[in-house]
Amino acid sequence: MAITRDREMSDIQQNDAAIKSTDVLITPKAGKEARPLMEGHTPKPPKEKNLTIIQKLCYAVGGVPYQMTGNAIGFFISIFFLNIAQVNPFYSPIIILTGKAWDAITDPLVGFFVSKTNTRFGRMRPWIILSGPFGCVAYFFLWYVPDISDEGKLGYYFILYCSFMALITCLHVPYTSLTMYISNNQADRDSATAYRMIAELCGLLLSVAVQGAFVDKYKVDDGCGSTNASVAVAATISPLALEQGRKAYLYAAGTISAIFLACVLTVFFGTKERSDVVANKREPFLPSVKMVFKHGPYVKLTLAFLFVSLAVQIVQGNLALYVTHSLHMEQHLSLSLLVLIAVAILAMPLWQFCLLKIGKKTTFAIGMIIMIPDLFAQLYMPGNVIGVYVSMVIAGLGISVAFLLPWSMLPDVIDDFSLKTGQRKEAIFYSMYVFFNKLAVGVSLGLSQLALALAGYQTGACNQPSSVALTLRMLLSPFPIVCILISLLFLWRYPINEDRRKYVQAQLEQRRAEAAERASKGRASNGTGTSSSSTTEISEIAENYPTSREQLVCTVTV
């Protein structure tokens, strides 16, 4: 049926009010080629608003609970178990390693169930608000010392540790997956990730400050600091010091739990999940995991992250004991840890600038290489105040990169996966990523405590045998260096450089633009009574131009 040009333009405007101008092709009678009717600037999809600073901050504080509690556990759980709770040295690795084995089950399972969740509050946020309060309770009682036998303590801490690990997984897996839902804009996601890393490092700083403040406040002199060697060697922690130490750790746990809950409420009420053009295809758990691990870039990045996490976690887990028993500088412990974390926070903008200028992969490698000479120096480090603080500054630079870059690179891997497969599965990606990070924590703490037990660590003693001091030096030097070198090898094989990242981002933006155009045309045709023949023709043309980002072609029969 023939129509006039005025009627044609009226129909187009009614069909899609969002399209300001368009290229229109008139399909003439059979046998003639299509010719352009009019030219104008091509339409663009609705532009998503950038995240505000407030939105980024509300998202960022959600990472504080995981890092704050994890840091307190990483730095202090060994010395708490051995000196305060006085758990048998051979029971401590059983608690930690078995707890991480439980984590091996919960991380991917939680990721799978999160991917199946869909509520009016979103997919990720309900998990955060439901698991957070219970996680606070479990964390608090993890630092309580019951008056029971050694075997009873084994059971008590095993149950509390496993419970907390499961609950923090239910919080952290959906929270990290939320990165892909707060914005479709890669620059926004990178910026939000940087905010999150700064917040997490502030959580680390806060945990050390809170823990150190309470420990220092309730510390009593019981002869461990005596200059008389015979007294110091024979001394054990007094009942008064033990009671005050238990009180200090419990008060610190209560304070951290309160901050934990405040952060959970902030991220739940201060963030909003956004939809994405790439949908998740519902598949069983094992095929989903298998599909994710078939993606080469993810495997290489995960292995690089695993080994650098092993290096960082084994240093973190033994640093307090190293400063106390190898350097004999316990009085500088809290301040040295604060210096390390403060440098890591202050260095974050520097590394963010570097990744924008030279790329994420190169920045990651530089940060890891910086740590190698500093770790090697721990073999021969004397109990020198200046040397210790210089070492902490260098370590802070490396730890800053280890926190920022792996999490900033993961969204690039997910985007690459979605471009190739048409699916996201971000919950599976993040849950396995979190699992390998926790695996590093568990392995490092478990092996460390086993090594100390074999070296003859004496629970409750002020001074330890020289074999313990040597074991701590070995744990802080050769083992982390080997892990970093292996991490650099996998990073070298990681294929997503800056050119590939920009290409993937452009292709996904193109798909979003096309989806927005098709959705807009569909809504307009359903609401304005457009003829079925016109709607069909428009749909067919949209399908025939799947790679066109901005051009909308409307076919009109003349």
Coordinates of C-alpha atoms in Angstrom, one line a residue:
M1 CA 0.0 0.0 0.0
A2 CA 1.4 3.4 -0.9
I3 CA 1.7 6.1 1.7
T4 CA 2.8 9.8 1.5
R5 CA 6.1 11.0 2.8
D6 CA 4.4 13.1 5.5
R7 CA 2.5 10.1 6.8
E8 CA 5.7 8.1 6.7
M9 CA 7.5 10.6 8.9
S10 CA 4.6 10.8 11.3
D11 CA 4.6 7.0 11.8
I12 CA 8.3 7.0 12.5
Q13 CA 8.1 9.7 15.1
Q14 CA 5.2 7.9 16.8
N15 CA 7.0 4.5 16.7
D16 CA 10.1 5.8 18.6
A17 CA 10.0 9.2 20.3
A18 CA 13.5 8.6 21.6
I19 CA 15.0 8.6 18.0
K20 CA 15.8 12.2 17.1
S21 CA 16.9 11.6 13.5
T22 CA 17.3 8.6 11.3
D23 CA 18.4 7.2 8.0
V24 CA 15.3 6.0 6.2
L25 CA 15.4 3.6 3.3
I26 CA 12.4 3.5 1.0
T27 CA 11.8 0.2 -0.6
P28 CA 10.4 1.0 -4.0
K29 CA 8.4 -1.3 -6.2
A30 CA 9.9 -4.6 -7.2
G31 CA 12.9 -4.5 -9.4
K32 CA 14.3 -1.2 -8.0
E33 CA 17.1 -0.7 -5.5
A34 CA 16.5 1.0 -2.2
R35 CA 17.6 4.7 -2.0
P36 CA 18.0 7.1 0.9
L37 CA 15.1 9.3 1.6
M38 CA 16.8 11.7 4.0
E39 CA 20.1 12.0 5.9
G40 CA 20.6 13.1 9.5
H41 CA 22.9 12.3 12.4
T42 CA 22.5 8.7 13.5
P43 CA 20.5 8.0 16.7
K44 CA 22.3 7.0 19.9
P45 CA 21.1 4.7 22.6
P46 CA 20.0 6.3 25.9
K47 CA 23.1 7.2 27.7
E48 CA 23.4 5.7 31.2
K49 CA 24.1 8.2 34.0
N50 CA 27.5 8.0 35.5
L51 CA 27.7 6.8 39.2
T52 CA 27.9 9.7 41.7
I53 CA 30.5 9.9 44.3
I54 CA 27.9 9.0 47.0
Q55 CA 26.9 5.9 45.1
K56 CA 30.5 4.8 44.7
L57 CA 31.2 5.4 48.4
C58 CA 28.0 3.4 49.4
Y59 CA 29.2 0.6 47.2
A60 CA 32.8 0.8 48.4
V61 CA 32.1 0.4 52.1
G62 CA 30.6 -3.0 51.4
G63 CA 34.1 -4.3 51.1
V64 CA 35.2 -3.2 54.5
P65 CA 33.7 -6.1 56.5
Y66 CA 35.4 -8.8 54.5
Q67 CA 38.8 -7.2 54.6
M68 CA 38.5 -5.9 58.2
T69 CA 37.6 -9.3 59.6
G70 CA 39.9 -11.2 57.3
N71 CA 42.8 -8.9 58.2
A72 CA 42.2 -9.3 61.9
I73 CA 42.1 -13.1 61.5
G74 CA 45.1 -13.0 59.2
F75 CA 47.3 -10.9 61.5
F76 CA 46.1 -12.0 64.9
I77 CA 44.4 -15.5 64.8
S78 CA 47.7 -17.3 65.1
I79 CA 48.9 -15.4 68.1
F80 CA 45.4 -15.5 69.6
F81 CA 45.1 -19.3 69.3
L82 CA 48.5 -20.0 70.6
N83 CA 49.0 -17.4 73.3
I84 CA 45.5 -16.2 74.4
A85 CA 43.1 -19.2 73.8
Q86 CA 46.1 -21.5 74.3
V87 CA 44.9 -24.0 71.7
N88 CA 47.2 -27.0 71.1
P89 CA 49.7 -26.0 68.3
F90 CA 48.7 -29.1 66.4
Y91 CA 45.0 -28.3 66.6
S92 CA 45.3 -24.8 65.1
P93 CA 46.1 -26.0 61.6
I94 CA 43.3 -28.6 61.8
I95 CA 40.8 -25.8 62.5
I96 CA 42.1 -23.5 59.8
L97 CA 42.7 -26.1 57.0
T98 CA 39.4 -27.9 57.6
G99 CA 37.6 -24.6 57.7
K100 CA 39.1 -23.7 54.3
A101 CA 38.1 -27.1 53.0
W102 CA 34.5 -26.2 54.0
D103 CA 35.1 -22.9 52.2
A104 CA 35.9 -24.9 49.1
I105 CA 32.3 -26.2 49.1
T106 CA 30.5 -23.0 50.1
D107 CA 32.2 -20.5 47.7
P108 CA 31.1 -22.0 44.4
L109 CA 27.8 -23.2 45.8
V110 CA 26.9 -19.7 47.0
G111 CA 28.0 -18.3 43.6
F112 CA 25.6 -20.8 41.9
F113 CA 22.7 -20.0 44.1
V114 CA 23.3 -16.3 43.8
S115 CA 23.1 -16.6 40.0
K116 CA 19.7 -18.3 40.4
T117 CA 18.3 -15.5 42.7
N118 CA 16.0 -12.9 41.3
T119 CA 13.9 -10.7 43.7
R120 CA 12.4 -7.2 43.5
F121 CA 15.4 -6.0 45.6
G122 CA 17.8 -7.5 43.0
R123 CA 19.9 -10.6 42.8
M124 CA 22.8 -9.6 45.0
R125 CA 21.6 -7.2 47.7
P126 CA 19.2 -9.7 49.5
W127 CA 22.1 -12.0 50.2
I128 CA 24.1 -9.1 51.6
I129 CA 21.4 -8.0 54.1
L130 CA 20.4 -11.5 55.2
S131 CA 23.9 -12.9 55.8
G132 CA 25.5 -9.7 57.3
P133 CA 24.0 -9.8 60.8
F134 CA 24.6 -13.5 61.4
G135 CA 28.2 -13.0 60.2
C136 CA 28.7 -10.3 62.9
V137 CA 27.5 -12.7 65.6
A138 CA 29.8 -15.5 64.4
Y139 CA 32.8 -13.2 64.2
F140 CA 32.3 -11.9 67.7
F141 CA 32.1 -15.4 69.3
L142 CA 35.1 -16.5 67.3
W143 CA 37.3 -14.4 69.7
Y144 CA 35.6 -15.6 72.8
V145 CA 37.7 -18.1 75.0
P146 CA 35.5 -20.8 76.6
D147 CA 36.7 -22.5 79.8
I148 CA 36.8 -26.0 78.4
S149 CA 39.3 -28.7 77.5
D150 CA 41.7 -28.7 74.6
E151 CA 39.4 -31.0 72.7
G152 CA 36.4 -28.8 73.5
K153 CA 38.2 -25.8 72.2
L154 CA 39.0 -27.7 69.0
G155 CA 35.3 -28.3 68.5
Y156 CA 34.2 -24.8 69.5
Y157 CA 36.6 -22.9 67.2
F158 CA 36.1 -25.4 64.4
I159 CA 32.3 -24.7 64.4
L160 CA 32.7 -21.0 64.8
Y161 CA 35.4 -20.7 62.2
C162 CA 33.4 -22.7 59.6
S163 CA 30.2 -20.8 60.4
F164 CA 31.9 -17.5 59.9
M165 CA 33.5 -18.6 56.7
A166 CA 30.2 -19.7 55.3
L167 CA 28.4 -16.4 56.3
I168 CA 31.2 -14.1 55.0
T169 CA 31.0 -16.0 51.7
C170 CA 27.3 -15.4 51.5
L171 CA 28.1 -11.7 51.9
H172 CA 31.2 -11.3 49.9
V173 CA 30.4 -13.3 46.8
P174 CA 27.3 -11.3 45.9
Y175 CA 29.0 -8.1 47.0
T176 CA 31.9 -8.6 44.6
S177 CA 29.5 -9.7 41.8
L178 CA 27.6 -6.5 42.4
T179 CA 30.4 -4.7 40.6
M180 CA 29.0 -5.9 37.3
Y181 CA 25.5 -4.6 38.2
I182 CA 26.1 -1.1 39.5
S183 CA 27.0 0.2 36.0
N184 CA 27.4 -0.9 32.4
N185 CA 30.2 1.6 32.0
Q186 CA 33.7 0.1 32.3
A187 CA 35.2 3.4 33.4
D188 CA 32.6 3.7 36.1
R189 CA 33.2 0.1 37.2
D190 CA 37.0 0.7 37.3
S191 CA 36.5 3.9 39.4
A192 CA 34.1 2.1 41.8
T193 CA 36.6 -0.7 42.1
A194 CA 39.3 1.8 43.0
Y195 CA 37.0 3.3 45.6
R196 CA 36.3 -0.1 47.0
M197 CA 40.0 -1.0 47.2
I198 CA 40.6 2.2 49.1
A199 CA 37.7 1.4 51.5
E200 CA 39.0 -2.1 52.0
L201 CA 42.5 -0.9 52.8
C202 CA 40.9 1.6 55.2
G203 CA 39.2 -1.5 56.7
L204 CA 42.6 -3.1 57.1
L205 CA 43.9 0.0 58.8
L206 CA 40.9 0.1 61.0
S207 CA 41.2 -3.5 62.1
V208 CA 44.8 -3.1 63.0
A209 CA 44.1 0.2 64.8
V210 CA 41.1 -1.3 66.8
Q211 CA 42.9 -4.5 67.6
G212 CA 46.1 -2.8 68.5
A213 CA 44.4 -0.1 70.6
F214 CA 42.6 -2.7 72.8
V215 CA 45.6 -5.0 73.1
D216 CA 47.8 -2.2 74.1
K217 CA 45.2 -0.8 76.6
Y218 CA 44.8 -4.1 78.4
K219 CA 48.4 -5.3 78.2
V220 CA 50.2 -5.9 81.5
D221 CA 53.9 -6.5 82.2
D222 CA 54.4 -10.1 83.3
G223 CA 58.1 -10.6 82.9
C224 CA 58.2 -11.3 79.1
G225 CA 59.9 -8.1 78.6
S226 CA 62.5 -8.7 81.2
T227 CA 66.1 -8.0 80.4
N228 CA 67.2 -10.9 82.6
A229 CA 67.6 -13.7 80.1
S230 CA 67.0 -16.5 82.6
V231 CA 63.8 -15.0 83.7
A232 CA 62.5 -14.3 80.2
V233 CA 63.2 -17.8 79.0
A234 CA 61.5 -19.4 81.9
A235 CA 58.5 -17.0 82.0
T236 CA 55.0 -17.8 80.8
I237 CA 52.1 -15.5 80.4
S238 CA 50.6 -14.8 83.8
P239 CA 46.9 -15.4 84.6
L240 CA 46.3 -11.7 84.9
A241 CA 47.9 -11.0 81.5
L242 CA 45.9 -13.9 80.0
E243 CA 42.6 -12.5 81.4
Q244 CA 43.3 -9.0 80.1
G245 CA 44.3 -10.3 76.7
R246 CA 41.1 -12.2 76.4
K247 CA 39.1 -9.1 77.3
A248 CA 41.1 -7.0 74.8
Y249 CA 40.4 -9.4 71.9
L250 CA 36.7 -9.7 72.8
Y251 CA 36.2 -5.9 73.0
A252 CA 38.0 -5.5 69.7
A253 CA 35.7 -8.1 68.1
G254 CA 32.7 -6.3 69.4
T255 CA 33.8 -3.0 67.9
I256 CA 34.6 -4.6 64.6
S257 CA 31.3 -6.4 64.5
A258 CA 29.5 -3.1 65.0
I259 CA 31.3 -1.5 62.1
F260 CA 30.6 -4.7 60.1
L261 CA 26.9 -4.2 60.5
A262 CA 26.9 -0.5 59.7
C263 CA 28.7 -1.2 56.4
V264 CA 26.2 -4.0 55.4
L265 CA 23.3 -1.6 56.0
T266 CA 25.0 1.1 54.0
V267 CA 25.7 -1.0 50.9
F268 CA 22.2 -2.5 50.9
F269 CA 20.3 0.8 51.1
G270 CA 22.9 2.9 49.2
T271 CA 23.3 0.9 46.0
K272 CA 21.0 -0.1 43.1
E273 CA 21.4 -3.0 40.7
R274 CA 21.1 -2.3 37.0
S275 CA 20.1 -4.6 34.2
D276 CA 22.5 -5.6 31.4
V277 CA 21.9 -6.7 27.8
V278 CA 23.7 -10.0 28.3
A279 CA 21.5 -12.4 30.2
N280 CA 22.5 -15.4 32.2
K281 CA 21.4 -18.7 30.7
R282 CA 20.1 -21.0 33.4
E283 CA 22.3 -24.1 33.5
P284 CA 23.2 -26.7 36.1
F285 CA 26.0 -25.9 38.5
L286 CA 28.8 -28.2 37.2
P287 CA 28.3 -27.2 33.5
S288 CA 28.4 -23.6 34.6
V289 CA 31.7 -24.0 36.5
K290 CA 33.2 -26.1 33.6
M291 CA 32.2 -23.4 31.1
V292 CA 33.9 -20.7 33.3
F293 CA 37.1 -22.6 33.6
K294 CA 37.3 -23.3 29.9
H295 CA 37.8 -19.5 29.5
G296 CA 41.6 -19.2 29.2
P297 CA 42.1 -15.6 30.4
Y298 CA 40.1 -16.4 33.6
V299 CA 42.3 -19.5 34.4
K300 CA 45.5 -17.5 33.9
L301 CA 44.4 -14.5 35.9
T302 CA 43.0 -16.8 38.7
L303 CA 46.3 -18.7 39.0
A304 CA 48.3 -15.4 39.1
F305 CA 45.9 -14.1 41.8
L306 CA 46.2 -17.4 43.7
F307 CA 50.0 -17.4 44.0
V308 CA 50.3 -13.7 44.7
S309 CA 47.6 -14.1 47.4
L310 CA 49.6 -17.0 48.9
A311 CA 52.7 -14.7 49.0
V312 CA 50.8 -11.9 50.7
Q313 CA 48.8 -14.1 53.1
I314 CA 51.7 -16.0 54.4
V315 CA 53.5 -12.8 55.1
Q316 CA 50.4 -11.3 56.7
G317 CA 49.7 -14.4 58.8
N318 CA 53.2 -14.6 60.3
L319 CA 54.2 -10.9 60.5
A320 CA 53.1 -10.4 64.1
L321 CA 55.0 -13.5 65.2
Y322 CA 58.0 -12.5 63.1
V323 CA 58.3 -9.0 64.6
T324 CA 57.8 -10.5 68.1
H325 CA 60.1 -13.6 68.0
S326 CA 62.6 -13.0 65.2
L327 CA 63.2 -9.3 65.5
H328 CA 62.2 -9.0 69.2
M329 CA 60.4 -5.7 68.5
E330 CA 57.0 -6.4 69.9
Q331 CA 56.6 -2.9 71.1
H332 CA 56.7 -1.7 67.4
L333 CA 54.2 -4.2 66.2
S334 CA 51.0 -2.1 66.1
L335 CA 52.7 1.0 64.7
S336 CA 54.6 -0.9 62.0
L337 CA 51.4 -2.6 60.8
L338 CA 49.7 0.8 60.7
V339 CA 52.6 2.2 58.5
L340 CA 52.3 -0.8 56.1
I341 CA 48.6 -0.3 55.6
A342 CA 48.7 3.5 55.5
V343 CA 51.3 3.3 52.7
A344 CA 49.1 0.8 50.8
I345 CA 46.2 3.2 51.0
L346 CA 48.2 6.3 50.0
A347 CA 49.7 4.4 47.1
M348 CA 46.4 3.4 45.7
P349 CA 45.9 6.6 43.6
L350 CA 49.4 6.2 42.2
W351 CA 48.7 2.7 41.0
Q352 CA 45.3 3.8 39.6
F353 CA 47.1 6.4 37.6
C354 CA 49.7 3.9 36.4
L355 CA 47.0 1.4 35.2
L356 CA 45.4 4.2 33.2
K357 CA 48.7 5.1 31.6
I358 CA 50.5 1.9 31.1
G359 CA 47.8 -0.7 31.4
K360 CA 46.6 -3.1 34.2
K361 CA 48.8 -6.0 33.3
T362 CA 52.1 -4.0 33.3
T363 CA 51.1 -2.2 36.5
F364 CA 50.4 -5.5 38.2
A365 CA 53.8 -6.9 37.2
I366 CA 55.7 -3.8 38.5
G367 CA 54.0 -4.0 41.9
M368 CA 54.9 -7.6 42.3
I369 CA 58.5 -7.2 41.3
I370 CA 58.9 -4.4 43.9
M371 CA 58.2 -6.9 46.7
I372 CA 60.9 -9.4 45.8
P373 CA 64.0 -7.6 47.1
D374 CA 62.1 -6.5 50.3
L375 CA 61.1 -10.1 51.0
F376 CA 64.6 -11.4 50.4
A377 CA 65.9 -8.9 52.9
Q378 CA 63.8 -10.5 55.7
L379 CA 66.3 -13.4 55.8
Y380 CA 69.0 -11.1 57.2
M381 CA 66.9 -8.3 58.7
P382 CA 68.3 -7.3 62.2
G383 CA 66.2 -5.9 64.9
N384 CA 66.7 -2.4 63.6
V385 CA 63.9 0.2 63.9
I386 CA 64.7 2.1 60.7
G387 CA 65.1 -1.1 58.7
V388 CA 61.8 -2.4 59.9
Y389 CA 59.9 0.7 58.9
V390 CA 61.6 1.1 55.5
S391 CA 60.7 -2.6 54.8
M392 CA 57.1 -1.8 55.8
V393 CA 56.9 1.1 53.4
I394 CA 58.1 -1.1 50.5
A395 CA 55.8 -3.9 51.4
G396 CA 52.9 -1.4 51.5
L397 CA 53.5 -0.4 47.9
G398 CA 53.4 -4.1 46.8
I399 CA 50.3 -5.0 48.9
S400 CA 48.5 -2.0 47.4
V401 CA 48.9 -3.5 43.9
A402 CA 48.0 -6.9 45.1
F403 CA 44.7 -5.5 46.4
L404 CA 43.8 -3.3 43.5
L405 CA 44.8 -5.0 40.2
P406 CA 43.4 -8.5 40.4
W407 CA 40.0 -7.2 41.3
S408 CA 40.2 -4.5 38.6
M409 CA 41.2 -7.0 36.0
L410 CA 38.4 -9.5 36.7
P411 CA 35.6 -7.4 35.1
D412 CA 37.6 -7.4 31.9
V413 CA 37.7 -11.2 31.9
I414 CA 34.0 -11.4 32.4
D415 CA 33.4 -8.9 29.6
D416 CA 35.6 -11.0 27.3
F417 CA 33.7 -14.1 28.3
S418 CA 30.3 -12.5 27.6
L419 CA 31.5 -11.2 24.2
K420 CA 32.5 -14.8 23.2
T421 CA 29.6 -16.7 24.8
G422 CA 26.7 -14.2 25.1
Q423 CA 26.5 -15.0 28.9
R424 CA 27.9 -13.4 32.0
K425 CA 27.9 -15.9 35.0
E426 CA 29.6 -13.2 37.1
A427 CA 28.5 -14.9 40.3
I428 CA 30.4 -18.1 39.3
F429 CA 33.4 -16.0 38.3
Y430 CA 33.5 -14.0 41.5
S431 CA 32.7 -17.0 43.8
M432 CA 35.6 -19.0 42.4
Y433 CA 37.9 -16.0 42.6
V434 CA 37.0 -15.4 46.3
F435 CA 37.5 -19.2 46.9
F436 CA 41.0 -19.1 45.6
N437 CA 41.7 -16.0 47.7
K438 CA 40.4 -17.8 50.8
L439 CA 42.3 -21.0 49.8
A440 CA 45.5 -18.9 49.9
V441 CA 44.6 -17.7 53.4
G442 CA 43.8 -21.2 54.6
V443 CA 46.9 -22.9 53.1
S444 CA 49.2 -20.1 54.3
L445 CA 47.9 -20.1 57.9
G446 CA 47.6 -23.9 58.1
L447 CA 51.1 -24.6 56.8
S448 CA 52.5 -21.8 58.9
Q449 CA 51.1 -23.1 62.1
L450 CA 52.2 -26.6 61.2
A451 CA 55.7 -25.4 60.5
L452 CA 55.8 -23.6 63.8
A453 CA 54.6 -26.7 65.7
L454 CA 57.3 -28.8 64.0
A455 CA 59.9 -26.1 64.9
G456 CA 59.0 -26.5 68.6
Y457 CA 56.7 -23.5 69.3
Q458 CA 55.8 -23.4 73.0
T459 CA 52.3 -22.2 73.7
G460 CA 52.2 -19.5 76.3
A461 CA 56.0 -19.1 76.5
C462 CA 57.4 -15.6 76.4
N463 CA 60.5 -16.6 74.4
Q464 CA 60.7 -19.3 71.7
P465 CA 63.6 -21.5 70.6
S466 CA 65.9 -20.2 67.9
S467 CA 64.4 -22.8 65.5
V468 CA 61.1 -20.8 65.7
A469 CA 62.8 -17.5 64.8
L470 CA 64.5 -19.2 61.8
T471 CA 61.3 -20.8 60.6
L472 CA 59.5 -17.4 60.7
R473 CA 62.3 -15.9 58.5
M474 CA 62.0 -18.8 56.0
L475 CA 58.2 -18.3 55.9
L476 CA 58.6 -14.6 55.2
S477 CA 61.3 -14.8 52.5
P478 CA 61.9 -17.8 50.2
F479 CA 58.3 -19.1 50.1
P480 CA 56.6 -15.8 49.1
I481 CA 59.3 -15.0 46.6
V482 CA 58.7 -18.4 44.8
C483 CA 55.0 -17.7 44.8
I484 CA 55.4 -14.2 43.3
L485 CA 57.7 -15.6 40.5
I486 CA 55.0 -18.2 39.6
S487 CA 52.4 -15.5 39.7
L488 CA 54.4 -13.4 37.2
L489 CA 54.7 -16.4 34.9
F490 CA 50.9 -16.8 34.7
L491 CA 50.5 -13.0 34.4
W492 CA 52.9 -13.0 31.4
R493 CA 50.6 -15.6 29.7
Y494 CA 47.5 -13.5 30.4
P495 CA 46.2 -12.4 27.0
I496 CA 44.0 -9.4 27.8
N497 CA 46.1 -6.3 27.1
E498 CA 44.9 -2.8 26.7
D499 CA 44.1 -3.2 23.0
R500 CA 42.0 -6.3 23.6
R501 CA 40.2 -4.7 26.6
K502 CA 39.2 -1.6 24.6
Y503 CA 38.1 -3.8 21.7
V504 CA 35.9 -5.9 24.0
Q505 CA 34.4 -2.8 25.6
A506 CA 33.5 -1.3 22.2
Q507 CA 31.8 -4.5 21.0
L508 CA 29.7 -4.8 24.2
E509 CA 28.7 -1.1 23.9
Q510 CA 27.7 -1.8 20.3
R511 CA 25.5 -4.7 21.5
R512 CA 23.9 -2.6 24.2
A513 CA 23.1 0.1 21.6
E514 CA 21.4 -2.4 19.3
A515 CA 19.5 -3.9 22.2
A516 CA 18.3 -0.4 23.3
E517 CA 17.2 0.4 19.7
R518 CA 15.3 -2.9 19.3
A519 CA 13.6 -2.5 22.7
S520 CA 12.6 1.1 22.0
K521 CA 11.1 0.1 18.6
G522 CA 9.3 -2.8 20.2
R523 CA 7.7 -0.6 23.0
A524 CA 6.7 2.1 20.5
S525 CA 5.1 -0.4 18.0
N526 CA 3.2 -2.1 20.8
G527 CA 1.9 1.2 22.1
T528 CA 0.9 3.1 19.0
G529 CA -0.9 0.6 16.9
T530 CA 1.6 0.3 14.2
S531 CA 0.6 -2.1 11.5
S532 CA 2.0 -5.6 11.8
S533 CA 3.6 -5.5 8.4
S534 CA 5.6 -2.4 9.3
T535 CA 6.6 -3.9 12.7
T536 CA 7.7 -7.1 11.0
E537 CA 9.7 -5.2 8.4
I538 CA 11.5 -3.1 11.1
S539 CA 12.3 -6.2 13.1
E540 CA 13.6 -8.1 10.1
I541 CA 15.9 -5.2 9.2
A542 CA 17.2 -4.9 12.8
E543 CA 18.1 -8.6 12.7
N544 CA 19.8 -8.1 9.3
Y545 CA 22.1 -5.5 10.8
P546 CA 23.4 -7.1 14.0
T547 CA 26.8 -5.3 14.0
S548 CA 25.5 -1.8 13.4
R549 CA 25.9 0.3 16.5
E550 CA 24.1 3.5 15.7
Q551 CA 22.2 3.2 12.4
L552 CA 18.5 2.5 12.5
V553 CA 16.9 1.6 9.1
C554 CA 13.2 1.8 8.7
T555 CA 11.6 0.2 5.6
V556 CA 8.6 1.8 4.1
T557 CA 6.7 0.3 1.2
V558 CA 5.9 2.8 -1.5

